[in-house]
mmCIF file of C-alpha atoms and ligand atoms in Angstrom:
data_model
loop_
_atom_site.group_PDB
_atom_site.id
_atom_site.type_symbol
_atom_site.label_atom_id
_atom_site.label_comp_id
_atom_site.label_asym_id
_atom_site.label_seq_id
_atom_site.Cartn_x
_atom_site.Cartn_y
_atom_site.Cartn_z
ATOM 1 C CA MET A 187 0.000 0.000 0.000
ATOM 2 C CA SER A 188 1.257 3.523 -0.775
ATOM 3 C CA ASN A 189 2.648 5.835 1.869
ATOM 4 C CA ILE A 190 0.465 8.532 3.427
ATOM 5 C CA SER A 191 0.776 11.831 1.523
ATOM 6 C CA VAL A 192 1.349 14.741 3.857
ATOM 7 C CA PRO A 193 -0.053 18.190 2.973
ATOM 8 C CA GLU A 194 2.385 21.074 2.450
ATOM 9 C CA PRO A 195 2.344 23.582 5.311
ATOM 10 C CA LYS A 196 1.279 26.598 3.232
ATOM 11 C CA SER A 197 -0.268 28.301 6.234
ATOM 12 C CA VAL A 198 0.758 27.358 9.756
ATOM 13 C CA GLY A 199 0.156 28.250 13.366
ATOM 14 C CA LEU A 200 3.330 27.963 15.445
ATOM 15 C CA ILE A 201 2.515 26.997 19.039
ATOM 16 C CA LEU A 202 5.154 28.626 21.263
ATOM 17 C CA SER A 203 3.827 26.783 24.345
ATOM 18 C CA TYR A 204 0.487 25.158 25.162
ATOM 19 C CA ARG A 205 0.263 27.013 28.455
ATOM 20 C CA CYS A 206 -2.546 29.542 28.654
ATOM 21 C CA THR A 207 -4.120 31.940 31.131
ATOM 22 C CA ALA A 208 -7.541 30.597 30.199
ATOM 23 C CA GLU A 209 -9.092 27.152 30.052
ATOM 24 C CA CYS A 210 -11.756 27.719 27.411
ATOM 25 C CA THR A 211 -14.472 25.124 27.001
ATOM 26 C CA HIS A 212 -13.969 25.009 23.231
ATOM 27 C CA CYS A 213 -10.145 24.753 23.210
ATOM 28 C CA MET A 214 -9.141 22.229 20.539
ATOM 29 C CA PHE A 215 -5.698 21.774 22.031
ATOM 30 C CA ALA A 216 -6.976 21.589 25.627
ATOM 31 C CA CYS A 217 -4.588 24.396 26.608
ATOM 32 C CA GLY A 218 -4.576 25.878 30.078
ATOM 33 C CA PRO A 219 -2.598 27.020 33.107
ATOM 34 C CA GLU A 220 -1.755 23.446 34.169
ATOM 35 C CA TRP A 221 0.433 22.708 31.166
ATOM 36 C CA GLU A 222 4.203 22.684 31.628
ATOM 37 C CA GLU A 223 5.588 25.841 30.051
ATOM 38 C CA ASP A 224 8.040 23.963 27.774
ATOM 39 C CA LEU A 225 8.574 27.133 25.797
ATOM 40 C CA ILE A 226 10.011 26.548 22.325
ATOM 41 C CA SER A 227 13.797 26.833 22.443
ATOM 42 C CA TYR A 228 15.761 29.259 20.281
ATOM 43 C CA GLU A 229 17.302 26.373 18.324
ATOM 44 C CA ARG A 230 13.972 24.726 17.616
ATOM 45 C CA LEU A 231 12.420 28.056 16.716
ATOM 46 C CA GLU A 232 15.212 28.777 14.255
ATOM 47 C CA GLY A 233 15.050 25.303 12.705
ATOM 48 C CA THR A 234 11.248 25.287 12.495
ATOM 49 C CA LEU A 235 11.046 28.698 10.865
ATOM 50 C CA ALA A 236 13.768 27.755 8.370
ATOM 51 C CA GLU A 237 11.728 24.672 7.373
ATOM 52 C CA LEU A 238 8.435 26.541 7.201
ATOM 53 C CA SER A 239 9.913 29.383 5.153
ATOM 54 C CA LYS A 240 10.135 26.993 2.188
ATOM 55 C CA TYR A 241 6.391 26.459 2.082
ATOM 56 C CA ILE A 242 4.394 29.267 3.673
ATOM 57 C CA VAL A 243 2.486 31.441 1.211
ATOM 58 C CA PRO A 244 1.496 35.098 1.669
ATOM 59 C CA GLY A 245 -2.020 36.389 2.300
ATOM 60 C CA PRO A 246 -4.278 37.448 -0.598
ATOM 61 C CA ASN A 247 -3.092 41.077 -0.337
ATOM 62 C CA GLY A 248 0.622 40.289 -0.309
ATOM 63 C CA PRO A 249 3.353 39.417 2.203
ATOM 64 C CA ASP A 250 2.864 42.516 4.371
ATOM 65 C CA SER A 251 -0.784 41.785 4.927
ATOM 66 C CA ILE A 252 -2.496 38.815 6.623
ATOM 67 C CA GLY A 253 -5.269 36.278 6.044
ATOM 68 C CA LEU A 254 -6.629 33.764 8.546
ATOM 69 C CA ASN A 255 -5.614 30.834 6.379
ATOM 70 C CA HIS A 256 -2.402 32.274 4.978
ATOM 71 C CA GLY A 257 1.052 33.029 6.285
ATOM 72 C CA LEU A 258 2.373 32.232 9.742
ATOM 73 C CA HIS A 259 0.511 32.864 12.957
ATOM 74 C CA LEU A 260 2.234 32.799 16.312
ATOM 75 C CA THR A 261 0.004 31.158 18.829
ATOM 76 C CA GLY A 262 -0.317 28.877 21.845
ATOM 77 C CA GLY A 263 -1.633 28.590 24.418
ATOM 78 C CA GLU A 264 -1.471 32.315 24.876
ATOM 79 C CA PRO A 265 1.627 33.716 23.130
ATOM 80 C CA PHE A 266 1.658 36.977 25.133
ATOM 81 C CA LEU A 267 2.376 34.930 28.273
ATOM 82 C CA HIS A 268 5.902 34.746 26.840
ATOM 83 C CA TYR A 269 6.258 38.189 25.350
ATOM 84 C CA ASP A 270 10.047 37.998 24.879
ATOM 85 C CA LYS A 271 9.730 34.703 23.013
ATOM 86 C CA LEU A 272 6.958 36.158 20.886
ATOM 87 C CA LEU A 273 9.190 39.088 19.999
ATOM 88 C CA GLU A 274 12.111 36.768 19.231
ATOM 89 C CA ALA A 275 9.922 34.561 17.019
ATOM 90 C CA THR A 276 8.573 37.582 15.149
ATOM 91 C CA LYS A 277 12.065 38.940 14.445
ATOM 92 C CA LEU A 278 13.387 35.561 13.341
ATOM 93 C CA ALA A 279 10.408 34.867 11.075
ATOM 94 C CA ASP A 280 10.712 38.297 9.500
ATOM 95 C CA ASP A 281 14.508 38.026 9.063
ATOM 96 C CA ILE A 282 14.082 34.703 7.323
ATOM 97 C CA GLY A 283 11.510 36.191 4.928
ATOM 98 C CA ILE A 284 8.322 34.453 6.080
ATOM 99 C CA PRO A 285 5.330 36.399 4.739
ATOM 100 C CA SER A 286 2.083 37.480 6.431
ATOM 101 C CA ILE A 287 3.062 37.015 10.081
ATOM 102 C CA PHE A 288 0.416 37.579 12.719
ATOM 103 C CA VAL A 289 -0.233 36.780 16.349
ATOM 104 C CA GLU A 290 -3.384 35.303 17.847
ATOM 105 C CA THR A 291 -4.365 36.426 21.341
ATOM 106 C CA ASN A 292 -7.051 36.231 24.007
ATOM 107 C CA SER A 293 -6.115 39.820 25.133
ATOM 108 C CA PHE A 294 -5.528 38.909 28.795
ATOM 109 C CA TRP A 295 -2.449 41.152 28.816
ATOM 110 C CA CYS A 296 -4.275 44.322 27.700
ATOM 111 C CA GLY A 297 -4.842 45.722 31.179
ATOM 112 C CA ASP A 298 -3.960 49.294 30.198
ATOM 113 C CA GLU A 299 -3.801 51.224 26.975
ATOM 114 C CA GLU A 300 -0.175 52.292 27.232
ATOM 115 C CA THR A 301 1.183 48.736 27.562
ATOM 116 C CA THR A 302 -1.143 47.413 24.889
ATOM 117 C CA VAL A 303 -0.077 50.021 22.346
ATOM 118 C CA ALA A 304 3.633 49.816 23.272
ATOM 119 C CA LYS A 305 3.788 46.020 22.826
ATOM 120 C CA LEU A 306 1.944 46.030 19.532
ATOM 121 C CA GLN A 307 4.148 48.836 18.213
ATOM 122 C CA GLU A 308 7.278 46.945 19.231
ATOM 123 C CA LEU A 309 6.017 43.799 17.533
ATOM 124 C CA ARG A 310 5.132 45.755 14.416
ATOM 125 C CA ARG A 311 8.670 47.153 14.290
ATOM 126 C CA ALA A 312 10.000 43.603 14.687
ATOM 127 C CA GLY A 313 8.108 42.511 11.570
ATOM 128 C CA LEU A 314 4.626 41.516 12.721
ATOM 129 C CA ASN A 315 2.089 42.160 9.948
ATOM 130 C CA GLY A 316 -1.134 41.813 11.893
ATOM 131 C CA ILE A 317 -3.087 40.503 14.844
ATOM 132 C CA MET A 318 -6.058 38.223 15.359
ATOM 133 C CA ILE A 319 -8.091 39.011 18.462
ATOM 134 C CA SER A 320 -10.253 36.168 19.719
ATOM 135 C CA VAL A 321 -13.746 37.147 20.814
ATOM 136 C CA ASN A 322 -16.522 34.774 21.791
ATOM 137 C CA PRO A 323 -18.363 33.702 24.974
ATOM 138 C CA PHE A 324 -15.719 31.091 25.825
ATOM 139 C CA TYR A 325 -12.965 33.707 26.149
ATOM 140 C CA LEU A 326 -15.306 36.086 27.939
ATOM 141 C CA GLU A 327 -15.368 33.685 30.874
ATOM 142 C CA TYR A 328 -11.672 34.419 31.447
ATOM 143 C CA VAL A 329 -10.807 37.768 29.895
ATOM 144 C CA PRO A 330 -12.494 41.041 30.936
ATOM 145 C CA PHE A 331 -14.268 42.590 27.985
ATOM 146 C CA GLU A 332 -12.441 45.886 28.616
ATOM 147 C CA ASN A 333 -9.166 44.120 27.727
ATOM 148 C CA THR A 334 -10.625 42.803 24.492
ATOM 149 C CA ARG A 335 -11.876 46.262 23.557
ATOM 150 C CA ARG A 336 -8.425 47.715 24.291
ATOM 151 C CA ALA A 337 -6.740 45.078 22.102
ATOM 152 C CA VAL A 338 -9.169 45.771 19.257
ATOM 153 C CA ASN A 339 -8.694 49.544 19.433
ATOM 154 C CA ALA A 340 -4.895 49.353 19.634
ATOM 155 C CA GLY A 341 -4.771 46.604 17.004
ATOM 156 C CA ARG A 342 -6.807 48.688 14.553
ATOM 157 C CA GLU A 343 -4.720 51.791 15.240
ATOM 158 C CA ILE A 344 -1.460 49.955 14.576
ATOM 159 C CA PHE A 345 -2.370 47.309 11.996
ATOM 160 C CA GLY A 346 -5.419 48.852 10.313
ATOM 161 C CA GLN A 347 -7.305 46.218 8.305
ATOM 162 C CA ASP A 348 -4.762 43.601 9.391
ATOM 163 C CA ALA A 349 -6.316 43.564 12.852
ATOM 164 C CA ILE A 350 -8.838 40.753 12.570
ATOM 165 C CA VAL A 351 -11.512 40.241 15.205
ATOM 166 C CA TYR A 352 -12.597 36.632 15.314
ATOM 167 C CA GLN A 353 -15.574 36.771 15.592
ATOM 168 C CA SER A 354 -16.679 40.374 15.140
ATOM 169 C CA GLU A 355 -20.389 39.522 15.700
ATOM 170 C CA TYR A 356 -19.493 38.791 19.318
ATOM 171 C CA LEU A 357 -17.720 42.099 19.718
ATOM 172 C CA ARG A 358 -20.909 43.831 18.602
ATOM 173 C CA GLU A 359 -23.090 41.561 20.704
ATOM 174 C CA PHE A 360 -21.071 42.102 23.896
ATOM 175 C CA GLU A 361 -21.150 45.878 23.269
ATOM 176 C CA ARG A 362 -24.939 45.721 22.860
ATOM 177 C CA MET A 363 -25.232 43.650 26.036
ATOM 178 C CA GLY A 364 -23.133 46.238 27.904
ATOM 179 C CA VAL A 365 -20.758 43.549 29.212
ATOM 180 C CA GLU A 366 -18.266 44.719 31.839
ATOM 181 C CA GLY A 367 -15.571 42.382 33.172
ATOM 182 C CA THR A 368 -16.010 38.662 32.534
ATOM 183 C CA LEU A 369 -19.210 36.684 32.035
ATOM 184 C CA ASP A 370 -19.831 33.130 33.195
ATOM 185 C CA LEU A 371 -20.602 30.821 30.263
ATOM 186 C CA ASN A 372 -23.720 29.498 31.988
ATOM 187 C CA ASP A 373 -25.033 33.065 32.333
ATOM 188 C CA TYR A 374 -24.361 33.697 28.675
ATOM 189 C CA ILE A 375 -26.097 30.466 27.649
ATOM 190 C CA ASP A 376 -29.073 31.360 29.858
ATOM 191 C CA ARG A 377 -29.360 34.738 28.132
ATOM 192 C CA GLN A 378 -29.383 32.918 24.765
ATOM 193 C CA GLY A 379 -32.104 30.522 25.897
ATOM 194 C CA GLY A 380 -29.640 27.621 25.670
ATOM 195 C CA ASP A 381 -29.011 28.244 21.984
ATOM 196 C CA LEU A 382 -25.226 28.268 22.009
ATOM 197 C CA GLU A 383 -24.433 26.081 19.024
ATOM 198 C CA ARG A 384 -26.445 28.189 16.606
ATOM 199 C CA ASN A 385 -24.253 31.210 17.246
ATOM 200 C CA VAL A 386 -20.749 29.942 17.933
ATOM 201 C CA GLU A 387 -18.393 28.118 15.613
ATOM 202 C CA PHE A 388 -18.109 25.131 17.851
ATOM 203 C CA PHE A 389 -16.292 22.035 16.602
ATOM 204 C CA LEU A 390 -16.690 20.028 19.803
ATOM 205 C CA SER A 391 -13.143 18.753 19.752
ATOM 206 C CA GLY A 392 -10.293 18.895 22.290
ATOM 207 C CA ARG A 393 -11.633 19.823 25.727
ATOM 208 C CA ALA A 394 -15.196 20.563 24.607
ATOM 209 C CA PRO A 395 -16.829 17.110 24.369
ATOM 210 C CA TYR A 396 -15.762 16.286 27.922
ATOM 211 C CA VAL A 397 -17.108 19.462 29.507
ATOM 212 C CA VAL A 398 -20.259 20.317 27.501
ATOM 213 C CA PRO A 399 -22.468 18.022 29.617
ATOM 214 C CA GLU A 400 -21.900 20.546 32.452
ATOM 215 C CA TYR A 401 -23.843 23.171 30.492
ATOM 216 C CA ASP A 402 -27.477 23.467 29.586
ATOM 217 C CA ILE A 403 -26.985 23.722 25.817
ATOM 218 C CA SER A 404 -29.994 22.888 23.699
ATOM 219 C CA GLY A 405 -29.613 20.768 20.571
ATOM 220 C CA LEU A 406 -26.567 18.814 21.739
ATOM 221 C CA THR A 407 -27.185 15.149 21.098
ATOM 222 C CA ALA A 408 -24.949 12.211 21.922
ATOM 223 C CA ARG A 409 -24.926 9.600 19.130
ATOM 224 C CA SER A 410 -23.673 6.063 18.675
ATOM 225 C CA PRO A 411 -20.213 5.455 17.113
ATOM 226 C CA GLU A 412 -21.850 4.122 13.941
ATOM 227 C CA TRP A 413 -23.795 7.354 13.491
ATOM 228 C CA TRP A 414 -20.497 9.238 13.077
ATOM 229 C CA PHE A 415 -18.578 6.689 10.978
ATOM 230 C CA ASP A 416 -19.566 8.110 7.583
ATOM 231 C CA ARG A 417 -19.742 11.775 8.479
ATOM 232 C CA PRO A 418 -16.810 13.836 7.171
ATOM 233 C CA CYS A 419 -14.233 15.627 9.288
ATOM 234 C CA ARG A 420 -15.159 19.288 9.503
ATOM 235 C CA PRO A 421 -13.054 21.083 8.239
ATOM 236 C CA PRO A 422 -11.220 18.431 6.153
ATOM 237 C CA PHE A 423 -8.487 16.577 8.006
ATOM 238 C CA LEU A 424 -5.929 16.689 5.183
ATOM 239 C CA ARG A 425 -5.436 20.223 3.925
ATOM 240 C CA GLU A 426 -2.647 22.666 3.199
ATOM 241 C CA TRP A 427 -4.037 25.583 5.175
ATOM 242 C CA HIS A 428 -4.042 26.301 8.897
ATOM 243 C CA ASN A 429 -2.025 23.318 10.076
ATOM 244 C CA HIS A 430 0.097 23.674 13.205
ATOM 245 C CA VAL A 431 3.614 23.021 14.448
ATOM 246 C CA ASP A 432 4.166 22.885 18.179
ATOM 247 C CA ASN A 433 6.938 23.696 20.637
ATOM 248 C CA TYR A 434 7.882 19.982 20.749
ATOM 249 C CA GLY A 435 8.507 19.858 16.987
ATOM 250 C CA ASN A 436 5.287 18.047 15.983
ATOM 251 C CA TYR A 437 3.653 18.820 12.613
ATOM 252 C CA ILE A 438 -0.055 18.710 13.476
ATOM 253 C CA PRO A 439 -2.892 18.193 10.999
ATOM 254 C CA GLY A 440 -5.280 21.164 11.128
ATOM 255 C CA TYR A 441 -6.913 21.592 14.521
ATOM 256 C CA CYS A 442 -6.494 17.944 15.529
ATOM 257 C CA GLY A 443 -4.965 18.229 18.997
ATOM 258 C CA GLY A 444 -2.915 15.189 20.049
ATOM 259 C CA LEU A 445 -2.084 14.041 16.505
ATOM 260 C CA THR A 446 1.100 14.460 14.508
ATOM 261 C CA PHE A 447 2.334 13.639 11.009
ATOM 262 C CA GLY A 448 5.876 13.545 12.391
ATOM 263 C CA ARG A 449 8.794 15.801 13.237
ATOM 264 C CA ILE A 450 9.152 19.195 11.629
ATOM 265 C CA GLU A 451 12.851 18.530 10.959
ATOM 266 C CA ASN A 452 11.791 15.642 8.667
ATOM 267 C CA MET A 453 9.393 17.847 6.706
ATOM 268 C CA ASP A 454 11.189 17.541 3.348
ATOM 269 C CA GLY A 455 11.221 13.728 3.545
ATOM 270 C CA MET A 456 7.608 13.630 4.736
ATOM 271 C CA LEU A 457 6.530 15.706 1.756
ATOM 272 C CA SER A 458 8.603 13.942 -0.888
ATOM 273 C CA GLU A 459 8.123 10.342 0.256
ATOM 274 C CA GLY A 460 5.038 10.460 2.443
ATOM 275 C CA ILE A 461 4.919 8.527 5.700
ATOM 276 C CA ASP A 462 4.888 4.794 6.157
ATOM 277 C CA ARG A 463 1.466 3.445 7.069
ATOM 278 C CA ASP A 464 2.979 0.674 9.194
ATOM 279 C CA ASP A 465 4.654 3.281 11.407
ATOM 280 C CA PHE A 466 1.433 5.307 11.806
ATOM 281 C CA PRO A 467 -1.536 2.914 11.948
ATOM 282 C CA ILE A 468 -3.959 5.400 13.520
ATOM 283 C CA LEU A 469 -3.056 8.172 11.115
ATOM 284 C CA SER A 470 -3.433 5.717 8.278
ATOM 285 C CA LEU A 471 -7.018 4.918 9.334
ATOM 286 C CA LEU A 472 -7.839 8.615 9.738
ATOM 287 C CA VAL A 473 -6.460 9.450 6.295
ATOM 288 C CA GLU A 474 -8.728 6.767 4.842
ATOM 289 C CA ASP A 475 -11.586 8.153 6.976
ATOM 290 C CA ASP A 476 -11.934 4.578 8.214
ATOM 291 C CA PHE A 477 -13.556 5.214 11.575
ATOM 292 C CA ASP A 478 -15.030 1.769 11.510
ATOM 293 C CA GLY A 479 -11.451 0.454 11.417
ATOM 294 C CA LEU A 480 -10.295 2.809 14.175
ATOM 295 C CA TYR A 481 -13.179 1.686 16.329
ATOM 296 C CA ASP A 482 -12.304 -1.996 15.734
ATOM 297 C CA LEU A 483 -8.632 -1.348 16.542
ATOM 298 C CA SER A 484 -9.628 0.350 19.797
ATOM 299 C CA ARG A 485 -11.927 -2.571 20.677
ATOM 300 C CA GLU A 486 -8.965 -4.918 20.209
ATOM 301 C CA TYR A 487 -7.284 -2.825 22.902
ATOM 302 C CA GLY A 488 -10.292 -3.218 25.200
ATOM 303 C CA TYR A 489 -12.265 -0.083 24.326
ATOM 304 C CA ARG A 490 -15.901 0.069 25.437
ATOM 305 C CA GLU A 491 -18.441 2.450 23.918
ATOM 306 C CA ALA A 492 -18.834 5.674 25.893
ATOM 307 C CA VAL A 493 -22.116 6.387 27.645
ATOM 308 C CA PRO A 494 -24.257 8.236 26.598
ATOM 309 C CA GLY A 495 -22.445 8.412 23.234
ATOM 310 C CA TYR A 496 -20.528 11.046 21.272
ATOM 311 C CA TYR A 497 -21.367 14.693 20.644
ATOM 312 C CA SER A 498 -19.269 14.947 17.479
ATOM 313 C CA LYS A 499 -17.043 12.949 15.204
ATOM 314 C CA CYS A 500 -14.025 14.572 16.896
ATOM 315 C CA HIS A 501 -15.368 13.357 20.233
ATOM 316 C CA LEU A 502 -15.414 9.780 18.974
ATOM 317 C CA CYS A 503 -11.969 10.194 17.388
ATOM 318 C CA LEU A 504 -10.491 11.613 20.557
ATOM 319 C CA ASP A 505 -12.052 9.074 22.855
ATOM 320 C CA LEU A 506 -10.636 6.236 20.768
ATOM 321 C CA ARG A 507 -7.233 7.885 20.555
ATOM 322 C CA ARG A 508 -6.951 8.571 24.265
ATOM 323 C CA HIS A 509 -7.794 4.933 24.952
ATOM 324 C CA LEU A 510 -5.106 3.789 22.502
ATOM 325 C CA TYR A 511 -2.649 6.303 23.922
ATOM 326 C CA ASP A 512 -3.030 4.756 27.367
ATOM 327 C CA ARG A 513 -2.491 1.213 26.087
ATOM 328 C CA GLY A 514 -0.093 1.355 23.176
ATOM 329 C CA ASN A 515 2.889 3.178 21.833
ATOM 330 C CA PHE A 516 1.701 5.091 18.789
ATOM 331 C CA ALA A 517 4.117 7.598 17.270
ATOM 332 C CA GLU A 518 1.291 9.750 15.901
ATOM 333 C CA LEU A 519 -0.315 10.381 19.307
ATOM 334 C CA LYS A 520 1.670 13.422 20.426
ATOM 335 C CA PRO A 521 2.298 15.454 22.454
ATOM 336 C CA ASP A 522 2.003 13.263 25.548
ATOM 337 C CA GLU A 523 0.954 16.188 27.698
ATOM 338 C CA PHE A 524 -2.167 16.716 25.558
ATOM 339 C CA TYR A 525 -3.553 13.355 26.660
ATOM 340 C CA ARG A 526 -2.672 14.088 30.284
ATOM 341 C CA GLN A 527 -4.435 17.455 30.163
ATOM 342 C CA LEU A 528 -7.752 16.235 28.736
ATOM 343 C CA PRO A 529 -10.577 16.307 31.277
ATOM 344 C CA ASP A 530 -11.746 12.912 32.525
ATOM 345 C CA GLY A 531 -14.041 11.104 30.115
HETATM 346 S S1 LIG B 660 -8.843 28.724 23.132
HETATM 347 FE FE1 LIG B 660 -7.065 30.076 23.227
HETATM 348 S S2 LIG B 660 -7.391 31.330 25.063
HETATM 349 FE FE2 LIG B 660 -8.761 29.571 25.229
HETATM 350 S S3 LIG B 660 -7.613 28.015 26.411
HETATM 351 FE FE3 LIG B 660 -7.244 27.607 24.232
HETATM 352 S S4 LIG B 660 -5.367 28.710 23.763
HETATM 353 FE FE4 LIG B 660 -6.164 29.557 25.686
HETATM 354 S S1 LIG B 661 -12.483 13.520 13.698
HETATM 355 FE FE1 LIG B 661 -10.336 13.302 14.346
HETATM 356 S S2 LIG B 661 -9.152 13.510 12.453
HETATM 357 FE FE2 LIG B 661 -11.220 14.297 12.022
HETATM 358 S S3 LIG B 661 -11.063 16.519 12.406
HETATM 359 FE FE3 LIG B 661 -11.789 15.553 14.323
HETATM 360 S S4 LIG B 661 -9.921 15.201 15.530
HETATM 361 FE FE4 LIG B 661 -9.288 15.543 13.398
#
């Protein structure tokens, strides 16, 4: 059988560390304050950026401008927790000629206007082309809305149209609601009459499937494994845009926390020869979208169907993988800490 073809990393998020100030319900990488810092080293940063520079493509408006699924975004975890590393990464990426560099943030650090503006100006001088400010009810549990507003204002002043608010409907909604400080997710859901899913882009992967039962969200239904077998990954699992590389050197497909195609330093070989299916049996099944097969493999390792079922295909995928992680030695199930940080099933 042929090797697995690996997608080129045309747009990548570089995870400087998985540690975060927040512990958002929807976090696909299950980031939070309990993670080891394990900040990316200078050597790994240099090597990773050199590899990525061969493949990353600029945003639609050129290398000095950004697009969500173009260029390089510096992320985490929360990258501003390690401001000096963020600055170092920006300078290195710019020096090496990587186009369309932006940072993604939850705005926790924007406690006053002067600091917010000064840091963004410094980053801009270092070569940052833009910023993506995360806004939705999951962040609002942890980050005072005043900080978000400050980040948006400073971001727009310094980066103009390259300050992206994701998602801007929430910025407008929280303004309309007159939110001050933080807002408990349960309170927000109550105000929406339980209708969370309709409004939020919510993939129910990473931490989410294990914590959503704590909330009174209407429309969430747990299904049998078979119900999910033939449903496609959303967005597609194999794609060239918005993949990730982490601080441990893992090349991660899309938003699939806890999975890797292999080591970033082997990128050229991965792309030219593909990866051997025998070395990556789980990845091989996922590439084939053979969830039936993944389920059978997990059953061979003693897996029992979860009760009451699965809220999403990613939930099923993750539950099977975490079971296999605990019982086998699978090179594609990385980083180890991801599986340790998942909430109990
Ligand atoms: S979604 Fe972002 S802000 Fe929230 S826990 Fe994950 S990395 Fe942190
Ligand atoms: S089902 Fe698995 S492989 Fe597919 S997108 Fe979700 S986590 Fe990734």
